Amino acid sequence: MSLAEAGLALAGVAPALEIIDSRYRDFRFSLQDVVADNCSSARYVLGPLCAPDSALDNLGVVLRFDGRPVQIGSSAAILGQPLRALVEISRLLHQEQRVLPAGSLILAGAATAAEALRPGLHVSVEVAGLGCCAFNTGEQP
């Protein structure tokens, strides 16, 4: 699958936040640890689905805690072009004679470094041209 074919395969794109949770301290782990930890994924939050007709290769990304920027990045940090994540997963599945089911949700990767969460936060991300999504962390019991 080429990048152009990947773009045509999309029903849409959306801003997203991945909430990670790891049993490893200080996010220090090897690739094997990440795989064993199921990629440290806990939850995700999606923003509105947008038509996949815009360039995705260098969109500005701002991660905010309580409205204050804590990380600034670019979609170029995701393999140089987020569509490469779809190309790569398609290649890997093809090698195993499997297919990605229609309607699958793909989290392409991180455009910013991870930030530690704490109770009572409003967390949001804005992706230029795509929009925003957000969540609140619970209060400490």
Tab-separated table of N, CA, C and O in Angstrom, residues 45-123:
chain	number	residue	atom	x	y	z
A	45	VAL	N	-9.115	9.075	23.640
A	45	VAL	CA	-10.202	10.023	23.447
A	45	VAL	C	-10.098	10.528	22.021
A	45	VAL	O	-9.007	10.874	21.561
A	46	LEU	N	-11.207	10.530	21.302
A	46	LEU	CA	-11.228	11.006	19.917
A	46	LEU	C	-12.015	12.294	19.802
A	46	LEU	O	-13.040	12.462	20.456
A	47	GLY	N	-11.545	13.165	18.929
A	47	GLY	CA	-12.275	14.368	18.578
A	47	GLY	C	-13.175	14.086	17.394
A	47	GLY	O	-13.368	12.938	16.991
A	48	PRO	N	-13.693	15.127	16.796
A	48	PRO	CA	-14.608	14.953	15.660
A	48	PRO	C	-13.897	14.389	14.441
A	48	PRO	O	-12.747	14.732	14.155
A	49	LEU	N	-14.595	13.515	13.736
A	49	LEU	CA	-14.074	12.925	12.506
A	49	LEU	C	-14.132	13.962	11.389
A	49	LEU	O	-15.159	14.616	11.187
A	50	CYS	N	-13.011	14.124	10.702
A	50	CYS	CA	-12.902	15.087	9.603
A	50	CYS	C	-12.690	14.337	8.295
A	50	CYS	O	-12.147	13.232	8.289
A	51	ALA	N	-13.073	14.958	7.203
A	51	ALA	CA	-12.804	14.373	5.890
A	51	ALA	C	-11.297	14.213	5.727
A	51	ALA	O	-10.527	15.092	6.121
A	52	PRO	N	-10.859	13.094	5.156
A	52	PRO	CA	-9.420	12.829	5.039
A	52	PRO	C	-8.778	13.478	3.822
A	52	PRO	O	-7.862	12.933	3.225
A	53	ASP	N	-9.227	14.670	3.468
A	53	ASP	CA	-8.749	15.284	2.228
A	53	ASP	C	-7.665	16.337	2.420
A	53	ASP	O	-7.244	16.984	1.482
A	54	SER	N	-7.174	16.504	3.653
A	54	SER	CA	-6.127	17.500	3.870
A	54	SER	C	-4.789	16.807	4.113
A	54	SER	O	-4.731	15.639	4.473
A	55	ALA	N	-3.716	17.561	3.900
A	55	ALA	CA	-2.371	17.043	4.161
A	55	ALA	C	-2.222	16.821	5.660
A	55	ALA	O	-2.632	17.644	6.475
A	56	LEU	N	-1.626	15.699	6.035
A	56	LEU	CA	-1.477	15.352	7.445
A	56	LEU	C	-0.031	15.384	7.905
A	56	LEU	O	0.251	15.139	9.068
A	57	ASP	N	0.887	15.694	7.005
A	57	ASP	CA	2.306	15.473	7.274
A	57	ASP	C	2.986	16.509	8.161
A	57	ASP	O	4.076	16.238	8.657
A	58	ASN	N	2.409	17.672	8.414
A	58	ASN	CA	3.077	18.646	9.265
A	58	ASN	C	2.051	19.557	9.955
A	58	ASN	O	2.117	20.772	9.853
A	59	LEU	N	1.147	18.940	10.682
A	59	LEU	CA	0.121	19.705	11.402
A	59	LEU	C	0.627	20.037	12.801
A	59	LEU	O	1.163	19.174	13.502
A	60	GLY	N	0.447	21.271	13.223
A	60	GLY	CA	0.840	21.667	14.569
A	60	GLY	C	-0.037	21.004	15.608
A	60	GLY	O	-1.247	20.856	15.418
A	61	VAL	N	0.579	20.592	16.713
A	61	VAL	CA	-0.129	19.910	17.798
A	61	VAL	C	0.229	20.602	19.111
A	61	VAL	O	1.407	20.803	19.406
A	62	VAL	N	-0.805	20.965	19.890
A	62	VAL	CA	-0.578	21.580	21.202
A	62	VAL	C	-1.333	20.767	22.242
A	62	VAL	O	-2.555	20.633	22.175
A	63	LEU	N	-0.586	20.226	23.204
A	63	LEU	CA	-1.157	19.507	24.336
A	63	LEU	C	-1.225	20.475	25.507
A	63	LEU	O	-0.229	21.127	25.836
A	64	ARG	N	-2.414	20.572	26.125
A	64	ARG	CA	-2.611	21.532	27.220
A	64	ARG	C	-3.116	20.834	28.477
A	64	ARG	O	-3.932	19.913	28.395
A	65	PHE	N	-2.633	21.311	29.614
A	65	PHE	CA	-3.164	20.943	30.925
A	65	PHE	C	-3.784	22.202	31.502
A	65	PHE	O	-3.111	23.224	31.626
A	66	ASP	N	-5.071	22.134	31.816
A	66	ASP	CA	-5.802	23.285	32.366
A	66	ASP	C	-5.592	24.535	31.518
A	66	ASP	O	-5.415	25.640	32.038
A	67	GLY	N	-5.573	24.357	30.202
A	67	GLY	CA	-5.452	25.473	29.267
A	67	GLY	C	-4.046	25.950	28.998
A	67	GLY	O	-3.824	26.783	28.130
A	68	ARG	N	-3.066	25.437	29.719
A	68	ARG	CA	-1.670	25.861	29.535
A	68	ARG	C	-0.927	24.846	28.677
A	68	ARG	O	-0.956	23.650	28.975
A	69	PRO	N	-0.216	25.302	27.656
A	69	PRO	CA	0.552	24.361	26.825
A	69	PRO	C	1.632	23.653	27.650
A	69	PRO	O	2.367	24.291	28.399
A	70	VAL	N	1.681	22.325	27.528
A	70	VAL	CA	2.725	21.539	28.194
A	70	VAL	C	3.612	20.826	27.174
A	70	VAL	O	4.725	20.440	27.494
A	71	GLN	N	3.116	20.639	25.963
A	71	GLN	CA	3.887	20.043	24.871
A	71	GLN	C	3.411	20.656	23.556
A	71	GLN	O	2.217	20.865	23.358
A	72	ILE	N	4.364	20.924	22.685
A	72	ILE	CA	4.057	21.404	21.337
A	72	ILE	C	4.783	20.479	20.373
A	72	ILE	O	5.955	20.150	20.592
A	73	GLY	N	4.076	20.045	19.353
A	73	GLY	CA	4.684	19.113	18.416
A	73	GLY	C	4.115	19.262	17.024
A	73	GLY	O	3.407	20.220	16.712
A	74	SER	N	4.423	18.277	16.208
A	74	SER	CA	3.976	18.250	14.824
A	74	SER	C	3.614	16.822	14.448
A	74	SER	O	4.241	15.867	14.913
A	75	SER	N	2.640	16.683	13.585
A	75	SER	CA	2.287	15.350	13.097
A	75	SER	C	3.445	14.711	12.334
A	75	SER	O	3.472	13.498	12.150
A	76	ALA	N	4.430	15.502	11.925
A	76	ALA	CA	5.618	14.956	11.261
A	76	ALA	C	6.403	14.042	12.203
A	76	ALA	O	7.174	13.197	11.739
A	77	ALA	N	6.192	14.178	13.513
A	77	ALA	CA	6.867	13.300	14.478
A	77	ALA	C	6.336	11.875	14.409
A	77	ALA	O	6.943	10.962	14.965
A	78	ILE	N	5.238	11.679	13.717
A	78	ILE	CA	4.633	10.348	13.576
A	78	ILE	C	5.138	9.738	12.269
A	78	ILE	O	4.512	9.881	11.213
A	79	LEU	N	6.301	9.146	12.330
A	79	LEU	CA	6.921	8.481	11.179
A	79	LEU	C	7.150	9.420	9.993
A	79	LEU	O	7.220	8.979	8.856
A	80	GLY	N	7.229	10.716	10.254
A	80	GLY	CA	7.405	11.692	9.182
A	80	GLY	C	6.103	12.055	8.490
A	80	GLY	O	5.975	13.101	7.881
A	81	GLN	N	5.112	11.186	8.606
A	81	GLN	CA	3.805	11.336	7.955
A	81	GLN	C	2.885	10.296	8.583
A	81	GLN	O	3.146	9.100	8.456
A	82	PRO	N	1.812	10.706	9.280
A	82	PRO	CA	0.955	9.741	9.980
A	82	PRO	C	0.387	8.620	9.102
A	82	PRO	O	0.147	7.525	9.601
A	83	LEU	N	0.216	8.858	7.819
A	83	LEU	CA	-0.295	7.797	6.954
A	83	LEU	C	0.654	6.608	6.879
A	83	LEU	O	0.241	5.489	6.559
A	84	ARG	N	1.923	6.828	7.207
A	84	ARG	CA	2.876	5.714	7.198
A	84	ARG	C	2.495	4.643	8.226
A	84	ARG	O	2.843	3.481	8.061
A	85	ALA	N	1.801	5.033	9.290
A	85	ALA	CA	1.343	4.046	10.275
A	85	ALA	C	0.359	3.074	9.620
A	85	ALA	O	0.428	1.860	9.846
A	86	LEU	N	-0.544	3.582	8.791
A	86	LEU	CA	-1.495	2.725	8.082
A	86	LEU	C	-0.779	1.855	7.051
A	86	LEU	O	-1.071	0.667	6.911
A	87	VAL	N	0.170	2.446	6.343
A	87	VAL	CA	0.952	1.677	5.364
A	87	VAL	C	1.670	0.531	6.067
A	87	VAL	O	1.657	-0.619	5.607
A	88	GLU	N	2.285	0.826	7.212
A	88	GLU	CA	3.063	-0.192	7.924
A	88	GLU	C	2.179	-1.289	8.500
A	88	GLU	O	2.505	-2.470	8.383
A	89	ILE	N	1.059	-0.931	9.103
A	89	ILE	CA	0.190	-1.975	9.644
A	89	ILE	C	-0.381	-2.830	8.516
A	89	ILE	O	-0.514	-4.048	8.650
A	90	SER	N	-0.673	-2.220	7.385
A	90	SER	CA	-1.155	-2.993	6.232
A	90	SER	C	-0.092	-3.964	5.749
A	90	SER	O	-0.385	-5.119	5.420
A	91	ARG	N	1.166	-3.504	5.712
A	91	ARG	CA	2.265	-4.372	5.274
A	91	ARG	C	2.433	-5.555	6.222
A	91	ARG	O	2.552	-6.703	5.791
A	92	LEU	N	2.410	-5.283	7.523
A	92	LEU	CA	2.577	-6.347	8.502
A	92	LEU	C	1.430	-7.354	8.452
A	92	LEU	O	1.649	-8.568	8.534
A	93	LEU	N	0.220	-6.865	8.309
A	93	LEU	CA	-0.927	-7.766	8.207
A	93	LEU	C	-0.866	-8.587	6.927
A	93	LEU	O	-1.188	-9.784	6.930
A	94	HIS	N	-0.457	-7.979	5.840
A	94	HIS	CA	-0.335	-8.697	4.565
A	94	HIS	C	0.654	-9.855	4.692
A	94	HIS	O	0.408	-10.949	4.173
A	95	GLN	N	1.760	-9.630	5.391
A	95	GLN	CA	2.749	-10.691	5.607
A	95	GLN	C	2.142	-11.886	6.339
A	95	GLN	O	2.560	-13.017	6.137
A	96	GLU	N	1.176	-11.619	7.177
A	96	GLU	CA	0.503	-12.673	7.946
A	96	GLU	C	-0.778	-13.150	7.257
A	96	GLU	O	-1.552	-13.885	7.856
A	97	GLN	N	-0.997	-12.709	6.036
A	97	GLN	CA	-2.188	-13.043	5.253
A	97	GLN	C	-3.470	-12.677	6.000
A	97	GLN	O	-4.445	-13.421	6.033
A	98	ARG	N	-3.425	-11.495	6.590
A	98	ARG	CA	-4.574	-10.958	7.302
A	98	ARG	C	-4.905	-9.601	6.701
A	98	ARG	O	-4.104	-9.014	5.988
A	99	VAL	N	-6.083	-9.097	7.019
A	99	VAL	CA	-6.484	-7.778	6.543
A	99	VAL	C	-6.994	-6.953	7.720
A	99	VAL	O	-7.443	-7.496	8.730
A	100	LEU	N	-6.924	-5.672	7.549
A	100	LEU	CA	-7.473	-4.747	8.531
A	100	LEU	C	-8.963	-4.610	8.229
A	100	LEU	O	-9.334	-4.201	7.128
A	101	PRO	N	-9.820	-4.959	9.168
A	101	PRO	CA	-11.262	-4.876	8.889
A	101	PRO	C	-11.710	-3.441	8.603
A	101	PRO	O	-11.193	-2.491	9.205
A	102	ALA	N	-12.651	-3.295	7.700
A	102	ALA	CA	-13.226	-1.981	7.412
A	102	ALA	C	-13.761	-1.381	8.697
A	102	ALA	O	-14.301	-2.077	9.555
A	103	GLY	N	-13.570	-0.095	8.866
A	103	GLY	CA	-14.045	0.601	10.050
A	103	GLY	C	-13.095	0.548	11.228
A	103	GLY	O	-13.419	1.049	12.300
A	104	SER	N	-11.921	-0.044	11.050
A	104	SER	CA	-10.949	-0.123	12.145
A	104	SER	C	-10.464	1.267	12.540
A	104	SER	O	-10.305	2.143	11.696
A	105	LEU	N	-10.228	1.432	13.810
A	105	LEU	CA	-9.663	2.669	14.345
A	105	LEU	C	-8.162	2.469	14.498
A	105	LEU	O	-7.728	1.481	15.084
A	106	ILE	N	-7.388	3.398	13.957
A	106	ILE	CA	-5.934	3.304	14.041
A	106	ILE	C	-5.413	4.556	14.728
A	106	ILE	O	-5.657	5.669	14.271
A	107	LEU	N	-4.711	4.364	15.835
A	107	LEU	CA	-4.002	5.460	16.470
A	107	LEU	C	-2.610	5.466	15.858
A	107	LEU	O	-1.840	4.528	16.048
A	108	ALA	N	-2.302	6.501	15.102
A	108	ALA	CA	-1.088	6.525	14.276
A	108	ALA	C	0.194	6.627	15.083
A	108	ALA	O	1.227	6.110	14.674
A	109	GLY	N	0.159	7.282	16.223
A	109	GLY	CA	1.367	7.457	17.026
A	109	GLY	C	1.366	8.810	17.699
A	109	GLY	O	0.449	9.611	17.536
A	110	ALA	N	2.430	9.077	18.442
A	110	ALA	CA	2.501	10.298	19.242
A	110	ALA	C	3.188	11.438	18.506
A	110	ALA	O	4.248	11.252	17.920
A	111	ALA	N	2.581	12.601	18.571
A	111	ALA	CA	3.171	13.809	17.989
A	111	ALA	C	3.898	14.630	19.045
A	111	ALA	O	4.612	15.565	18.713
A	112	THR	N	3.685	14.292	20.320
A	112	THR	CA	4.373	14.973	21.429
A	112	THR	C	4.862	13.917	22.413
A	112	THR	O	4.411	12.767	22.380
A	113	ALA	N	5.733	14.328	23.294
A	113	ALA	CA	6.158	13.452	24.380
A	113	ALA	C	5.004	13.268	25.359
A	113	ALA	O	4.089	14.098	25.429
A	114	ALA	N	5.045	12.183	26.112
A	114	ALA	CA	4.032	11.923	27.139
A	114	ALA	C	4.216	12.880	28.309
A	114	ALA	O	5.325	13.331	28.592
A	115	GLU	N	3.126	13.199	28.954
A	115	GLU	CA	3.133	14.020	30.166
A	115	GLU	C	2.408	13.254	31.260
A	115	GLU	O	1.363	12.644	31.012
A	116	ALA	N	2.942	13.272	32.460
A	116	ALA	CA	2.307	12.605	33.589
A	116	ALA	C	1.018	13.325	33.974
A	116	ALA	O	0.988	14.552	34.062
A	117	LEU	N	-0.022	12.544	34.195
A	117	LEU	CA	-1.309	13.102	34.622
A	117	LEU	C	-1.353	13.171	36.140
A	117	LEU	O	-0.631	12.466	36.832
A	118	ARG	N	-2.227	14.027	36.618
A	118	ARG	CA	-2.485	14.126	38.051
A	118	ARG	C	-3.985	14.374	38.232
A	118	ARG	O	-4.673	14.778	37.292
A	119	PRO	N	-4.495	14.147	39.416
A	119	PRO	CA	-5.930	14.327	39.646
A	119	PRO	C	-6.377	15.767	39.379
A	119	PRO	O	-5.622	16.722	39.612
A	120	GLY	N	-7.592	15.892	38.871
A	120	GLY	CA	-8.212	17.200	38.704
A	120	GLY	C	-7.768	18.009	37.499
A	120	GLY	O	-7.996	19.209	37.456
A	121	LEU	N	-7.179	17.370	36.510
A	121	LEU	CA	-6.708	18.078	35.315
A	121	LEU	C	-7.742	18.093	34.204
A	121	LEU	O	-8.460	17.119	34.008
A	122	HIS	N	-7.767	19.181	33.451
A	122	HIS	CA	-8.454	19.217	32.168
A	122	HIS	C	-7.353	19.087	31.121
A	122	HIS	O	-6.465	19.936	31.033
A	123	VAL	N	-7.380	18.000	30.367
A	123	VAL	CA	-6.359	17.707	29.364
A	123	VAL	C	-6.980	17.885	27.990
A	123	VAL	O	-8.059	17.347	27.719
